């Protein structure tokens, strides 16, 4: 049984028709999802509702308990995602396009500077592939450039996205160190360290899960960036 219309409206007003999961403005393409499914005793209440876009609704609801693979979204996780987003969305304009001319110009410049490096990070398995030796220096250069006051967006949504992207690539940079990588002489690229038990453990337990998490988040942020 779907949520009552009053609950649906309350949830959509709270999220301003942005998806609570991918944080994209989705307009008409929204669904209000039961955090705890009705079949499992979940009520049709505002507290049990998370508004998401159609794509994210399909992803969140796709887990098959008969053939479990991966890890399903827990009710606690979904509520935390929703509550954090409700706080974030409060000061964001309801309409998708509230950008000033200055912000529009700055946004295009930001995309020009960051798209290639973000797509490189998304496409690179840092625990299995060679890594461009200049990646860390490129991150330093971009962070320095976009930390200047002339590079601050007027619209809070854009500024928050910019800062989220910068924070993610700075976190990635922490792993581009001699603890996890060494120079691969024939190509002048970096290669992950895996020549001892300790290095192998760092690769499996630290480098792989954390770089995968960062890459996944950067993919979400890049999609979000291009939705503005």
mmCIF file of C-alpha atoms in Angstrom:
data_model
loop_
_atom_site.group_PDB
_atom_site.id
_atom_site.type_symbol
_atom_site.label_atom_id
_atom_site.label_comp_id
_atom_site.label_asym_id
_atom_site.label_seq_id
_atom_site.Cartn_x
_atom_site.Cartn_y
_atom_site.Cartn_z
ATOM 1 C CA UNK A 1 0.000 0.000 0.000
ATOM 2 C CA UNK A 2 1.506 3.400 -0.952
ATOM 3 C CA UNK A 3 2.012 6.281 1.445
ATOM 4 C CA UNK A 4 -0.992 8.556 2.013
ATOM 5 C CA UNK A 5 -0.892 11.653 -0.182
ATOM 6 C CA UNK A 6 -0.272 13.875 2.854
ATOM 7 C CA UNK A 7 2.870 11.902 3.793
ATOM 8 C CA UNK A 8 4.145 11.923 0.203
ATOM 9 C CA UNK A 9 3.680 15.690 0.024
ATOM 10 C CA UNK A 10 5.413 16.184 3.376
ATOM 11 C CA UNK A 11 8.417 14.136 2.225
ATOM 12 C CA UNK A 12 8.648 15.867 -1.172
ATOM 13 C CA UNK A 13 8.419 19.277 0.470
ATOM 14 C CA UNK A 14 11.198 18.317 2.877
ATOM 15 C CA UNK A 15 13.555 17.245 0.071
ATOM 16 C CA UNK A 16 12.433 19.967 -2.404
ATOM 17 C CA UNK A 17 12.289 17.200 -5.026
ATOM 18 C CA UNK A 18 16.005 16.503 -4.759
ATOM 19 C CA UNK A 19 16.918 12.828 -4.338
ATOM 20 C CA UNK A 20 18.082 12.116 -0.779
ATOM 21 C CA UNK A 21 20.591 9.521 -2.037
ATOM 22 C CA UNK A 22 22.312 10.924 -5.160
ATOM 23 C CA UNK A 23 21.342 14.519 -4.255
ATOM 24 C CA UNK A 24 20.261 15.383 -7.805
ATOM 25 C CA UNK A 25 17.285 17.606 -8.545
ATOM 26 C CA UNK A 26 14.767 15.149 -10.009
ATOM 27 C CA UNK A 27 11.537 17.129 -10.371
ATOM 28 C CA UNK A 28 8.726 14.802 -11.443
ATOM 29 C CA UNK A 29 10.974 11.720 -11.414
ATOM 30 C CA UNK A 30 10.650 11.110 -7.674
ATOM 31 C CA UNK A 31 9.395 8.212 -5.587
ATOM 32 C CA UNK A 32 8.777 8.010 -1.837
ATOM 33 C CA UNK A 33 10.365 4.758 -0.648
ATOM 34 C CA UNK A 34 9.526 2.745 2.464
ATOM 35 C CA UNK A 35 12.682 2.526 4.592
ATOM 36 C CA UNK A 36 11.237 -0.530 6.331
ATOM 37 C CA UNK A 37 9.053 -2.335 3.818
ATOM 38 C CA UNK A 38 5.366 -2.811 4.573
ATOM 39 C CA UNK A 39 5.843 -6.580 4.244
ATOM 40 C CA UNK A 40 8.293 -6.342 7.153
ATOM 41 C CA UNK A 41 5.941 -4.274 9.288
ATOM 42 C CA UNK A 42 7.014 -0.819 8.124
ATOM 43 C CA UNK A 43 4.390 1.899 8.717
ATOM 44 C CA UNK A 44 3.181 4.525 6.231
ATOM 45 C CA UNK A 45 4.668 7.370 8.273
ATOM 46 C CA UNK A 46 6.925 10.327 7.519
ATOM 47 C CA UNK A 47 9.681 8.774 9.655
ATOM 48 C CA UNK A 48 9.615 5.634 7.490
ATOM 49 C CA UNK A 49 9.774 7.560 4.195
ATOM 50 C CA UNK A 50 12.814 8.498 2.111
ATOM 51 C CA UNK A 51 12.212 10.441 -1.138
ATOM 52 C CA UNK A 52 14.549 9.321 -3.927
ATOM 53 C CA UNK A 53 14.790 9.579 -7.708
ATOM 54 C CA UNK A 54 13.557 6.688 -9.849
ATOM 55 C CA UNK A 55 17.076 5.380 -10.513
ATOM 56 C CA UNK A 56 18.033 5.341 -6.838
ATOM 57 C CA UNK A 57 14.666 3.832 -5.918
ATOM 58 C CA UNK A 58 15.429 0.913 -8.231
ATOM 59 C CA UNK A 59 18.899 0.503 -6.706
ATOM 60 C CA UNK A 60 17.818 0.722 -3.072
ATOM 61 C CA UNK A 61 14.910 -1.659 -3.583
ATOM 62 C CA UNK A 62 16.778 -4.168 -5.755
ATOM 63 C CA UNK A 63 18.294 -6.383 -3.037
ATOM 64 C CA UNK A 64 17.065 -9.970 -3.381
ATOM 65 C CA UNK A 65 16.907 -11.767 -0.014
ATOM 66 C CA UNK A 66 16.454 -15.098 -1.811
ATOM 67 C CA UNK A 67 19.758 -14.655 -3.613
ATOM 68 C CA UNK A 68 21.713 -12.293 -1.345
ATOM 69 C CA UNK A 69 24.773 -10.701 -2.917
ATOM 70 C CA UNK A 70 26.521 -7.675 -1.503
ATOM 71 C CA UNK A 71 25.111 -5.765 1.450
ATOM 72 C CA UNK A 72 21.579 -4.358 1.495
ATOM 73 C CA UNK A 73 20.792 -0.855 2.719
ATOM 74 C CA UNK A 74 19.829 -1.001 6.398
ATOM 75 C CA UNK A 75 16.984 1.090 7.798
ATOM 76 C CA UNK A 76 19.486 2.866 10.058
ATOM 77 C CA UNK A 77 21.699 3.743 7.077
ATOM 78 C CA UNK A 78 18.795 5.044 4.988
ATOM 79 C CA UNK A 79 17.450 7.169 7.840
ATOM 80 C CA UNK A 80 20.912 8.686 8.414
ATOM 81 C CA UNK A 81 21.269 9.473 4.684
ATOM 82 C CA UNK A 82 17.803 11.055 4.629
ATOM 83 C CA UNK A 83 18.181 13.061 7.850
ATOM 84 C CA UNK A 84 21.598 14.403 6.816
ATOM 85 C CA UNK A 85 20.195 15.453 3.450
ATOM 86 C CA UNK A 86 17.140 17.149 4.968
ATOM 87 C CA UNK A 87 19.513 19.322 7.003
ATOM 88 C CA UNK A 88 21.637 20.074 3.943
ATOM 89 C CA UNK A 89 18.696 20.910 1.652
ATOM 90 C CA UNK A 90 17.079 23.478 3.966
ATOM 91 C CA UNK A 91 19.009 26.438 2.539
ATOM 92 C CA UNK A 92 19.053 25.251 -1.053
ATOM 93 C CA UNK A 93 16.654 26.995 -3.489
ATOM 94 C CA UNK A 94 13.613 24.973 -4.515
ATOM 95 C CA UNK A 95 14.102 25.489 -8.248
ATOM 96 C CA UNK A 96 16.928 23.646 -9.942
ATOM 97 C CA UNK A 97 18.404 26.668 -11.708
ATOM 98 C CA UNK A 98 19.004 29.650 -9.453
ATOM 99 C CA UNK A 99 22.537 30.311 -10.669
ATOM 100 C CA UNK A 100 23.778 33.834 -11.225
ATOM 101 C CA UNK A 101 25.711 34.625 -14.402
ATOM 102 C CA UNK A 102 28.909 34.652 -12.343
ATOM 103 C CA UNK A 103 28.141 31.197 -10.940
ATOM 104 C CA UNK A 104 27.320 29.835 -14.396
ATOM 105 C CA UNK A 105 30.693 30.999 -15.694
ATOM 106 C CA UNK A 106 32.504 29.671 -12.623
ATOM 107 C CA UNK A 107 30.708 26.325 -12.888
ATOM 108 C CA UNK A 108 31.868 25.824 -16.466
ATOM 109 C CA UNK A 109 35.434 26.659 -15.438
ATOM 110 C CA UNK A 110 35.226 24.183 -12.550
ATOM 111 C CA UNK A 111 33.964 21.452 -14.873
ATOM 112 C CA UNK A 112 36.770 22.199 -17.343
ATOM 113 C CA UNK A 113 39.387 21.894 -14.599
ATOM 114 C CA UNK A 114 38.022 18.881 -12.747
ATOM 115 C CA UNK A 115 36.174 16.590 -15.168
ATOM 116 C CA UNK A 116 39.221 14.837 -16.641
ATOM 117 C CA UNK A 117 40.900 14.165 -13.299
ATOM 118 C CA UNK A 118 37.662 13.015 -11.667
ATOM 119 C CA UNK A 119 36.935 10.625 -14.538
ATOM 120 C CA UNK A 120 40.522 9.334 -14.320
ATOM 121 C CA UNK A 121 40.061 8.630 -10.600
ATOM 122 C CA UNK A 122 36.686 6.946 -11.189
ATOM 123 C CA UNK A 123 38.139 4.711 -13.925
ATOM 124 C CA UNK A 124 41.341 3.740 -12.061
ATOM 125 C CA UNK A 125 41.522 0.736 -9.736
ATOM 126 C CA UNK A 126 44.269 1.970 -7.423
ATOM 127 C CA UNK A 127 44.766 -1.493 -5.931
ATOM 128 C CA UNK A 128 45.236 -3.210 -9.303
ATOM 129 C CA UNK A 129 46.459 -0.690 -11.913
ATOM 130 C CA UNK A 130 49.367 1.645 -12.546
ATOM 131 C CA UNK A 131 48.727 5.215 -11.402
ATOM 132 C CA UNK A 132 49.856 8.404 -13.121
ATOM 133 C CA UNK A 133 52.852 9.735 -11.190
ATOM 134 C CA UNK A 134 51.619 13.312 -11.639
ATOM 135 C CA UNK A 135 48.202 12.739 -10.039
ATOM 136 C CA UNK A 136 49.158 14.047 -6.595
ATOM 137 C CA UNK A 137 50.742 17.204 -8.041
ATOM 138 C CA UNK A 138 47.645 17.798 -10.183
ATOM 139 C CA UNK A 139 45.453 17.528 -7.084
ATOM 140 C CA UNK A 140 47.669 20.043 -5.258
ATOM 141 C CA UNK A 141 47.414 22.464 -8.175
ATOM 142 C CA UNK A 142 43.622 22.256 -8.428
ATOM 143 C CA UNK A 143 43.047 22.526 -4.684
ATOM 144 C CA UNK A 144 45.288 25.588 -4.499
ATOM 145 C CA UNK A 145 43.528 27.260 -7.444
ATOM 146 C CA UNK A 146 39.980 26.570 -6.248
ATOM 147 C CA UNK A 147 40.622 27.513 -2.622
ATOM 148 C CA UNK A 148 41.029 31.173 -3.572
ATOM 149 C CA UNK A 149 38.252 33.619 -2.682
ATOM 150 C CA UNK A 150 37.599 34.469 -6.341
ATOM 151 C CA UNK A 151 36.653 30.825 -6.844
ATOM 152 C CA UNK A 152 33.809 30.781 -4.295
ATOM 153 C CA UNK A 153 30.304 30.116 -5.657
ATOM 154 C CA UNK A 154 27.468 32.382 -4.559
ATOM 155 C CA UNK A 155 24.982 29.491 -4.519
ATOM 156 C CA UNK A 156 25.532 27.337 -1.438
ATOM 157 C CA UNK A 157 24.603 24.140 -3.274
ATOM 158 C CA UNK A 158 27.406 24.679 -5.795
ATOM 159 C CA UNK A 159 29.937 25.707 -3.160
ATOM 160 C CA UNK A 160 29.093 22.648 -1.049
ATOM 161 C CA UNK A 161 29.526 20.371 -4.068
ATOM 162 C CA UNK A 162 32.858 21.995 -4.903
ATOM 163 C CA UNK A 163 34.091 21.516 -1.336
ATOM 164 C CA UNK A 164 32.847 17.915 -1.253
ATOM 165 C CA UNK A 165 34.810 17.151 -4.434
ATOM 166 C CA UNK A 166 37.940 18.824 -3.080
ATOM 167 C CA UNK A 167 37.646 16.921 0.204
ATOM 168 C CA UNK A 168 37.339 13.591 -1.619
ATOM 169 C CA UNK A 169 40.379 14.105 -3.858
ATOM 170 C CA UNK A 170 42.406 15.336 -0.876
ATOM 171 C CA UNK A 171 41.484 12.166 1.001
ATOM 172 C CA UNK A 172 42.528 10.105 -2.016
ATOM 173 C CA UNK A 173 45.836 11.964 -2.086
ATOM 174 C CA UNK A 174 46.659 10.632 1.388
ATOM 175 C CA UNK A 175 46.871 7.145 -0.110
ATOM 176 C CA UNK A 176 49.234 8.228 -2.918
ATOM 177 C CA UNK A 177 52.177 7.843 -0.550
ATOM 178 C CA UNK A 178 55.242 5.625 -0.221
ATOM 179 C CA UNK A 179 53.322 3.535 2.303
ATOM 180 C CA UNK A 180 51.036 2.247 -0.446
ATOM 181 C CA UNK A 181 52.891 2.934 -3.720
ATOM 182 C CA UNK A 182 56.344 2.707 -5.254
ATOM 183 C CA UNK A 183 57.785 3.909 -8.534
ATOM 184 C CA UNK A 184 57.413 1.461 -11.404
ATOM 185 C CA UNK A 185 60.629 2.284 -13.268
ATOM 186 C CA UNK A 186 59.882 1.012 -16.801
ATOM 187 C CA UNK A 187 56.912 3.350 -17.206
ATOM 188 C CA UNK A 188 57.463 6.149 -14.663
ATOM 189 C CA UNK A 189 54.083 5.305 -13.172
ATOM 190 C CA UNK A 190 53.250 4.356 -9.599
ATOM 191 C CA UNK A 191 52.351 0.799 -8.638
ATOM 192 C CA UNK A 192 50.777 -0.445 -5.408
ATOM 193 C CA UNK A 193 53.093 -2.094 -2.878
ATOM 194 C CA UNK A 194 52.521 -5.840 -2.476
ATOM 195 C CA UNK A 195 55.953 -7.343 -1.817
ATOM 196 C CA UNK A 196 55.552 -8.348 1.819
ATOM 197 C CA UNK A 197 52.832 -9.631 4.116
ATOM 198 C CA UNK A 198 52.412 -6.181 5.668
ATOM 199 C CA UNK A 199 52.190 -4.476 2.268
ATOM 200 C CA UNK A 200 49.671 -7.051 1.073
ATOM 201 C CA UNK A 201 47.569 -6.488 4.170
ATOM 202 C CA UNK A 202 47.666 -2.704 3.617
ATOM 203 C CA UNK A 203 46.603 -3.287 0.016
ATOM 204 C CA UNK A 204 43.650 -5.508 0.925
ATOM 205 C CA UNK A 205 42.470 -3.927 4.158
ATOM 206 C CA UNK A 206 43.227 -0.230 3.661
ATOM 207 C CA UNK A 207 44.015 0.848 0.091
ATOM 208 C CA UNK A 208 41.402 -1.184 -1.781
ATOM 209 C CA UNK A 209 38.277 -0.464 0.323
ATOM 210 C CA UNK A 210 39.078 3.200 0.907
ATOM 211 C CA UNK A 211 39.948 4.072 -2.687
ATOM 212 C CA UNK A 212 36.839 2.214 -3.869
ATOM 213 C CA UNK A 213 34.712 4.199 -1.425
ATOM 214 C CA UNK A 214 36.270 7.479 -2.596
ATOM 215 C CA UNK A 215 35.830 6.585 -6.281
ATOM 216 C CA UNK A 216 32.170 5.721 -5.710
ATOM 217 C CA UNK A 217 31.563 9.012 -3.919
ATOM 218 C CA UNK A 218 33.394 10.984 -6.623
ATOM 219 C CA UNK A 219 31.181 9.340 -9.280
ATOM 220 C CA UNK A 220 28.113 10.537 -7.359
ATOM 221 C CA UNK A 221 29.543 14.045 -7.022
ATOM 222 C CA UNK A 222 30.477 14.263 -10.712
ATOM 223 C CA UNK A 223 26.953 13.220 -11.703
ATOM 224 C CA UNK A 224 25.623 15.800 -9.266
ATOM 225 C CA UNK A 225 27.913 18.483 -10.722
ATOM 226 C CA UNK A 226 26.564 17.881 -14.226
ATOM 227 C CA UNK A 227 22.955 18.007 -13.038
ATOM 228 C CA UNK A 228 23.245 21.736 -12.218
#
